[in-house]
Coordinates of C-alpha atoms (C1' of nucleotides) in Angstrom, one line a residue:
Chain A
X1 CA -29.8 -7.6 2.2
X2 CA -27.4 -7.5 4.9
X3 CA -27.4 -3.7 5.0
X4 CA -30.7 -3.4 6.1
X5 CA -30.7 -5.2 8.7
X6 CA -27.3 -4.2 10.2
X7 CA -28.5 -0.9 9.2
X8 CA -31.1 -1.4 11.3
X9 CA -29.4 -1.6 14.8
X10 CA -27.4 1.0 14.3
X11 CA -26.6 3.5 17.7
X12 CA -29.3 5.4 18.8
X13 CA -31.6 8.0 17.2
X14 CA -30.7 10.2 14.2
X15 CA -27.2 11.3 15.3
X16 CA -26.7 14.4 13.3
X17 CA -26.5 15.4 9.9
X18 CA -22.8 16.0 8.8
X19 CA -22.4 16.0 5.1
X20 CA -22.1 11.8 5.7
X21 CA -22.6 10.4 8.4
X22 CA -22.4 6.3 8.8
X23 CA -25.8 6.3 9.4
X24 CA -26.7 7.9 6.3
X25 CA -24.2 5.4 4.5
X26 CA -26.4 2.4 5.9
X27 CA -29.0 4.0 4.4
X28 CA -30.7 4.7 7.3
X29 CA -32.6 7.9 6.4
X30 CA -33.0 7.7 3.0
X31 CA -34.1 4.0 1.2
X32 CA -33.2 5.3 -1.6
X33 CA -30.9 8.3 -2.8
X34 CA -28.4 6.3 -4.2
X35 CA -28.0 8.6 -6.8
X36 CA -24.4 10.0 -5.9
X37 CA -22.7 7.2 -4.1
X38 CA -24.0 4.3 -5.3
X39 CA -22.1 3.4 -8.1
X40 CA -19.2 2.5 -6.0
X41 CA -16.3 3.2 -8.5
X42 CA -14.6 -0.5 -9.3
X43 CA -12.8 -0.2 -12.0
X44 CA -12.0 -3.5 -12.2
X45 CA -15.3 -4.7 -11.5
X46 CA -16.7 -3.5 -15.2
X47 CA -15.2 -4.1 -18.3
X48 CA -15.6 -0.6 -19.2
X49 CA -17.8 0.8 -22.0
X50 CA -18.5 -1.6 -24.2
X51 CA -16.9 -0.7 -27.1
X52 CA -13.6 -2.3 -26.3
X53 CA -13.9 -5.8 -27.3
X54 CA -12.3 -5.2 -30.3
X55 CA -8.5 -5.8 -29.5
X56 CA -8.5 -7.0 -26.3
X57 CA -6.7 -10.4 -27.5
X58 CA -3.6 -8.4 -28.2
X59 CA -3.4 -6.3 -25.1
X60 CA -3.8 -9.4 -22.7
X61 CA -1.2 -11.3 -24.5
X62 CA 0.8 -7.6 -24.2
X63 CA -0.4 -7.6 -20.6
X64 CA 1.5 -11.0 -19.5
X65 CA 4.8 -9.7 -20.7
X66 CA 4.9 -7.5 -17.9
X67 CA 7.9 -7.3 -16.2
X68 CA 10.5 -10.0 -17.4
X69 CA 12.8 -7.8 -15.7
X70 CA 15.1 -10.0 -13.9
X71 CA 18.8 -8.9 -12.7
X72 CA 20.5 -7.5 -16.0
X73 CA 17.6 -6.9 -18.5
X74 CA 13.9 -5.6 -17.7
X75 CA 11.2 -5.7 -20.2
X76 CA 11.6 -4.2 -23.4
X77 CA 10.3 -1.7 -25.7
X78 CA 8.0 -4.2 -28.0
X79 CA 4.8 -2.7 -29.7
X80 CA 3.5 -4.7 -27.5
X81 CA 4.4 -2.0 -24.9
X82 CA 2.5 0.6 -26.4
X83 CA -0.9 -2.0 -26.9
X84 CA -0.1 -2.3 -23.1
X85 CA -0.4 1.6 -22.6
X86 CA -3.6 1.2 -24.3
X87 CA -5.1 -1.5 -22.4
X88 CA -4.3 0.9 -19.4
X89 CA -5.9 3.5 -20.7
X90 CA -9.1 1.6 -20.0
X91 CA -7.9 -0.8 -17.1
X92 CA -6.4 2.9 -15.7
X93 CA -3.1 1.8 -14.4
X94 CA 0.3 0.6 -15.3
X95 CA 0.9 -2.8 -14.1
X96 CA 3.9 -2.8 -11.4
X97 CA 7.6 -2.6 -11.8
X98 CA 9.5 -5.3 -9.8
X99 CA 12.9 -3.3 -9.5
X100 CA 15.9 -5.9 -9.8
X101 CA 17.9 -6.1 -6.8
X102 CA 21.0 -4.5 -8.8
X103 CA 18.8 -2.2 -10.3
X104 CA 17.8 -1.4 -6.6
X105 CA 21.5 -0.9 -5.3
X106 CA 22.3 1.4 -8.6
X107 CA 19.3 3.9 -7.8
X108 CA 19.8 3.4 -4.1
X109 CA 24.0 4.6 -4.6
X110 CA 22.9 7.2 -7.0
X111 CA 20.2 8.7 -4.5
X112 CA 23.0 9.0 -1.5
X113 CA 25.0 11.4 -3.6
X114 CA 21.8 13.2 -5.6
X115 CA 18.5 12.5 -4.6
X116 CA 17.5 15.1 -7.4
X117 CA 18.8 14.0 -10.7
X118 CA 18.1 15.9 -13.4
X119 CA 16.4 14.7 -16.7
X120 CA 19.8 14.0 -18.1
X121 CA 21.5 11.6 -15.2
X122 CA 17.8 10.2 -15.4
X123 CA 17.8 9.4 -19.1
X124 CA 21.7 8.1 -18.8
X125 CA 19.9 6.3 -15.8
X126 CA 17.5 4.9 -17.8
X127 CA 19.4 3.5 -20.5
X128 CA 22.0 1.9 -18.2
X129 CA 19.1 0.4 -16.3
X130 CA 17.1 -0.4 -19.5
X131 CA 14.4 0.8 -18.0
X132 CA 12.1 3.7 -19.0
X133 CA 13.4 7.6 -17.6
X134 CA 9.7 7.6 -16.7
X135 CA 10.2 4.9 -13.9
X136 CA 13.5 6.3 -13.0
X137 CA 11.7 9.6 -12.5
X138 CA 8.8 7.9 -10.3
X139 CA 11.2 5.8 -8.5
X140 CA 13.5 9.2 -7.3
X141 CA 10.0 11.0 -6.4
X142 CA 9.0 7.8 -4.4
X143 CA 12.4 7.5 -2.6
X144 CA 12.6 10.9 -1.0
X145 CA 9.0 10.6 -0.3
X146 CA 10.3 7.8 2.1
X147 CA 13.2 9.6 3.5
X148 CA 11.6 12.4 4.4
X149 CA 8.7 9.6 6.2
X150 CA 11.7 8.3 8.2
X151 CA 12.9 11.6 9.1
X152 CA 9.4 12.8 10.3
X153 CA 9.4 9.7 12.4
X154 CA 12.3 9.2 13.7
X155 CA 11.9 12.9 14.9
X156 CA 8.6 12.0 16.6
X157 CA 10.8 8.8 18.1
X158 CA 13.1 11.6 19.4
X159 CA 10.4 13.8 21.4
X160 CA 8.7 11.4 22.4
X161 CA 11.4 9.5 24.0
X162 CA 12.5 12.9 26.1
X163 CA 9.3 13.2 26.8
X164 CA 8.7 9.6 29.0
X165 CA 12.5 10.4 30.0
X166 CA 10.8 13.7 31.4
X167 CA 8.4 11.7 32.8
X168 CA 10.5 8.8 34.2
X169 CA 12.8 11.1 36.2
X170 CA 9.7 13.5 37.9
X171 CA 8.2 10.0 39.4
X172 CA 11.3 9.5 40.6
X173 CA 11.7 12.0 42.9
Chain B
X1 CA 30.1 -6.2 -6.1
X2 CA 27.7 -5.8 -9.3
X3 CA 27.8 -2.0 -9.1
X4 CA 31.3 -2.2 -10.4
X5 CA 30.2 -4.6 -13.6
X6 CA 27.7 -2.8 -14.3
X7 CA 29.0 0.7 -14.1
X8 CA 32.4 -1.3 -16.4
X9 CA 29.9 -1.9 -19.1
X10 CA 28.8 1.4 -20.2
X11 CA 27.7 2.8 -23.6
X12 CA 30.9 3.6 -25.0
X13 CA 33.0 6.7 -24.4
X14 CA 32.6 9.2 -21.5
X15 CA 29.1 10.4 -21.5
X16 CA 29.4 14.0 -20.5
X17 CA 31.0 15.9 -17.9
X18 CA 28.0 17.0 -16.0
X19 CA 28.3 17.4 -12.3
X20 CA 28.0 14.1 -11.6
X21 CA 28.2 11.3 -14.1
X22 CA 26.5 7.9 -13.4
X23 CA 30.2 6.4 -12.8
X24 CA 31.5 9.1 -10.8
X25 CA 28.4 8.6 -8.6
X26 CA 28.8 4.6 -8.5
X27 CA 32.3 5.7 -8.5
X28 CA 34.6 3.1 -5.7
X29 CA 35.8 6.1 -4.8
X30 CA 33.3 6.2 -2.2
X31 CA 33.5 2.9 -0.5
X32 CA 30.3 3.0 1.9
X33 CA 28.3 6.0 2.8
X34 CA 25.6 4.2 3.9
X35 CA 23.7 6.4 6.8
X36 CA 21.0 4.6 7.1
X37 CA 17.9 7.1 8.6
X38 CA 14.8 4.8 8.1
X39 CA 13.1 4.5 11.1
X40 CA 9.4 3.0 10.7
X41 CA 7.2 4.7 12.5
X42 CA 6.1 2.1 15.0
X43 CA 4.1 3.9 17.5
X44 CA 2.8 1.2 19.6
X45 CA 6.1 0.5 19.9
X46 CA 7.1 1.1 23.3
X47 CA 10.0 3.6 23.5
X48 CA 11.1 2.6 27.1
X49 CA 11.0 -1.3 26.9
X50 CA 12.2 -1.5 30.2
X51 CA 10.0 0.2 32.3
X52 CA 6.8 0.0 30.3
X53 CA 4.5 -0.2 33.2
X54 CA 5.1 2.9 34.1
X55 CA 2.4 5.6 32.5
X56 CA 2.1 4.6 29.7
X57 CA -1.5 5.4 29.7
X58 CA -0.4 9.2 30.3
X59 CA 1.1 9.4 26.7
X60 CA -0.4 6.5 24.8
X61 CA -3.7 8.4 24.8
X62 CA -2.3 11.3 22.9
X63 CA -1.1 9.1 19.6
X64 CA -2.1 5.0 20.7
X65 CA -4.1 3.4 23.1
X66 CA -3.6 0.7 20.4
X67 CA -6.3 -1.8 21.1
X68 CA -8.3 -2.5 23.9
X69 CA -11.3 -1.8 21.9
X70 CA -13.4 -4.6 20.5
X71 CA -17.3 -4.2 20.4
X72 CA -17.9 -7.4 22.2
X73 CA -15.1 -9.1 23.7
X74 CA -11.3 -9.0 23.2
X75 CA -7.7 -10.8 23.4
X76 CA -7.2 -12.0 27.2
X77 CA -3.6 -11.2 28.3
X78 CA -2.4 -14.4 28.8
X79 CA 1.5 -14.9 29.4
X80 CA 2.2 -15.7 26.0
X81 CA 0.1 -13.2 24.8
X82 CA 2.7 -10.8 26.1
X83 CA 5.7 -12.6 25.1
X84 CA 4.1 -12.7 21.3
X85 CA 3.8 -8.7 22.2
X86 CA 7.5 -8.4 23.0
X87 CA 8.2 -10.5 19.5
X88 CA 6.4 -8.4 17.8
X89 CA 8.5 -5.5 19.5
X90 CA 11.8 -7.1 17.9
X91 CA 10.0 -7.8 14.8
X92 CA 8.5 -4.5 14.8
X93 CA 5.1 -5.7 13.0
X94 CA 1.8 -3.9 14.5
X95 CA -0.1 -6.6 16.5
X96 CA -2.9 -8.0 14.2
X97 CA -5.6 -6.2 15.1
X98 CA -9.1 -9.1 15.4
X99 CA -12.4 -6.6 14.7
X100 CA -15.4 -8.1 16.3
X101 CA -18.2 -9.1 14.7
X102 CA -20.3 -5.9 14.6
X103 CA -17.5 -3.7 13.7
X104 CA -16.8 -6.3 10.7
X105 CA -20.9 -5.9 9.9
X106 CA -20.9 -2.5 9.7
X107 CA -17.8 -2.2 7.9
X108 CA -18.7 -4.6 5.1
X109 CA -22.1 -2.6 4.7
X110 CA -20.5 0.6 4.7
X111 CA -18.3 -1.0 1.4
X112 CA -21.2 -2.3 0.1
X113 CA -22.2 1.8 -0.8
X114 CA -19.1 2.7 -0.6
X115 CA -15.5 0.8 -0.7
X116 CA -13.4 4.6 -1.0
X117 CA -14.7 6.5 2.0
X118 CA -13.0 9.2 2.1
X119 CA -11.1 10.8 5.2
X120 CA -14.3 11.9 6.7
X121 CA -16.4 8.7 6.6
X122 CA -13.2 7.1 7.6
X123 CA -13.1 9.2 11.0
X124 CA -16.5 8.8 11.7
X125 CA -16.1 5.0 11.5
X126 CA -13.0 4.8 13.7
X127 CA -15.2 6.8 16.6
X128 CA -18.2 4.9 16.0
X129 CA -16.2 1.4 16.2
X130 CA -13.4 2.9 18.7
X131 CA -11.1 1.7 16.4
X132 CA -7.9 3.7 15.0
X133 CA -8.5 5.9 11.4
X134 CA -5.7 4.0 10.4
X135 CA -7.5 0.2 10.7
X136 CA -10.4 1.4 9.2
X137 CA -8.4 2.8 6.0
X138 CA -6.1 -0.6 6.1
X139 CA -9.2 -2.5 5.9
X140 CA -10.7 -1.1 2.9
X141 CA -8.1 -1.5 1.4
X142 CA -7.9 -5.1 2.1
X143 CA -11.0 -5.3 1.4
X144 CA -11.1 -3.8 -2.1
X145 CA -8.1 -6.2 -2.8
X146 CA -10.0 -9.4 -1.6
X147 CA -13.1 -8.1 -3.8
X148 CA -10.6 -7.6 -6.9
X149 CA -9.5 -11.3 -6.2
X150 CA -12.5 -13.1 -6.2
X151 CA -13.3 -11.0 -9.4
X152 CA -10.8 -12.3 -11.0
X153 CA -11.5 -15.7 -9.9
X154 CA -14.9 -15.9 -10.7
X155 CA -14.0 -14.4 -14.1
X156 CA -11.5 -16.8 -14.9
X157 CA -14.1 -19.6 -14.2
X158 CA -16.7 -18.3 -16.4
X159 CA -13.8 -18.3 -19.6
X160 CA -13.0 -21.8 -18.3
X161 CA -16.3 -23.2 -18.1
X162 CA -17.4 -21.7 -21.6
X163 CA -13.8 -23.4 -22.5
X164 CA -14.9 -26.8 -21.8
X165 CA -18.1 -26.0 -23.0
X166 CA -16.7 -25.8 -26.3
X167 CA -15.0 -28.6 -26.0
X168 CA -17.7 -31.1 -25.0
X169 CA -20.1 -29.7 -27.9
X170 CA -17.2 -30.2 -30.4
X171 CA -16.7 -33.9 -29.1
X172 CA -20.8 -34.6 -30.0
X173 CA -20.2 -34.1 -33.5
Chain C
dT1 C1' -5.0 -24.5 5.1
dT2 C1' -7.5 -20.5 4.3
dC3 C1' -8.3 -15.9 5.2
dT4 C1' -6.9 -11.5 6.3
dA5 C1' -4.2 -7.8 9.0
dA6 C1' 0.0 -5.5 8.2
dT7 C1' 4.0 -3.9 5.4
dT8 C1' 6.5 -2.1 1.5
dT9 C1' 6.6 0.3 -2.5
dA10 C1' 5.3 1.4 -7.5
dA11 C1' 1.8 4.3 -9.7
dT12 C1' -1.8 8.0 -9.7
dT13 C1' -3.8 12.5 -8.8
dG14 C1' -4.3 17.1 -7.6
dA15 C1' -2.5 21.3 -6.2
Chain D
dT1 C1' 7.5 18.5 -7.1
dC2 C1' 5.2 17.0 -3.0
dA3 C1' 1.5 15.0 -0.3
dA4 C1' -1.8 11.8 0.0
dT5 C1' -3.7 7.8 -1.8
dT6 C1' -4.3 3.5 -4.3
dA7 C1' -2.9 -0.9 -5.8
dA8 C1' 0.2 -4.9 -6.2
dA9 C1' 2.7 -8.1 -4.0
dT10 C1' 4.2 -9.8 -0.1
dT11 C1' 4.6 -11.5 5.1
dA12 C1' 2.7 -13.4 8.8
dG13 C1' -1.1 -14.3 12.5
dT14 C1' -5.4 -17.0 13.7

DNA sequence: TTCTAATTTAATTGA
DNA sequence: TCAATTAAATTAGT
């Protein structure tokens, strides 16, 4: 096992004993207390307790379906939806929207005048889009997650550019 | 424009008059607001391009000091090493970062106990590897996705192999 | 070409 | 709702 040996070369002498350190991550300490971390959580790795074999045929066919959504019309609202909810449910997480470009450019002109629609802009949203209020709702969350990212940095930008200007005009003098 | 068609196409009458309506918000009345404040949060972008050899040391070491730090041996800093830099300056894409050899040991047995460390183990790696926190969480997550991808693979082979297998036992009889 | 570091953004979680 | 993450899907460097 390749653990053991990097494991082995690892820096030094017992460096100290945080709640984790690397050290005791390789394993170094303790062969075997692999009682808390070792199951690694991949959810994808398993197939999840066993008892869902049963309909699995109709989710995956559900599960291709995903997003159809091109310009004009996204995916719909099929049963097959809902058996892909389910499959989720185990799988633990809704396969990703691809956003049509017009679909973009609606959201994005609607977010410049209110980046805080309420639920009933977001339903008429939703139904103009064809897409679920749900999404809409994510989507408005997500967006001024990323404004207020760019304002944070472009902020930092600001400083630190007067900052070296600071600097810049002391050496020059 | 396609905001116009598809804000033409709506669900019959008027909605409602609340504060702002879908079309009043797509409405042409406002031709182009577009103020722009995204600004990407490049740090080891150099603010003052021009005169870069200045100190930069002096303030790079409170956010950057991006990467002179491999285990064994790094980039040399050839001519068109630094032209690629300036590219990358335009482009505004982070330099690929190359981990040595050790660093890419011990990360890989570190995800072999554990592929979510969280902020802590994260840390501890970036100041054991002198690496940023930032690498070390890009590269798990890599990692994880690479692991997810030969998952799949692998799974898809066994359903194909048992496929065939089907097939060639049907074909004795 | 293959692999993987980096980017963007939809989805999730917890507080 | 936000903040922090994760995952999916890319882009691009070696």
């Amino acid at each position: 096992m390749a653990s053991l040996t990097v494991s082995a070369h690892q820096n030094g002498p017992m460096p100290r004993q945080s709640a984790f350190t690397i050290d005791s991550i390789l394993g170094l300490d303790r062969p075997d207390q692999r009682t808390v971390l070792s199951a690694p959580y991949r959810p994808w790795t398993d197939v999840k307790p066993a008892c869902q074999n049963r309909r699995v045929v109709a989710d995956s066919e559900a599960s291709v379906n995903v997003r159809m959504n091109e310009d004009g019309k996204s995916y719909s609202k099929s049963p097959t939806d809902s058996y892909r909810r389910t499959l989720n449910w185990y799988i633990g997480r809704r396969p990703r929207t691809a956003f049509s470009s017009v679909q973009i450019r609606i959201l994005e002109s609607v977010f410049q005048v209110n980046s805080y629609p309420g639920i009933d802009i977001r339903e008429e949203l939703a139904k103009k889009l064809h897409l679920d209020e749900d999404r809409i709702q994510i989507w408005f969350q997500n967006r001024r997650a990323k404004l207020k990212r760019s304002h944070r940095e472009s902020q930092f930008l600001m400083v630190k550019n007067v900052l070296s200007d600071l600097q810049t005009s002391r050496e020059e003098h």
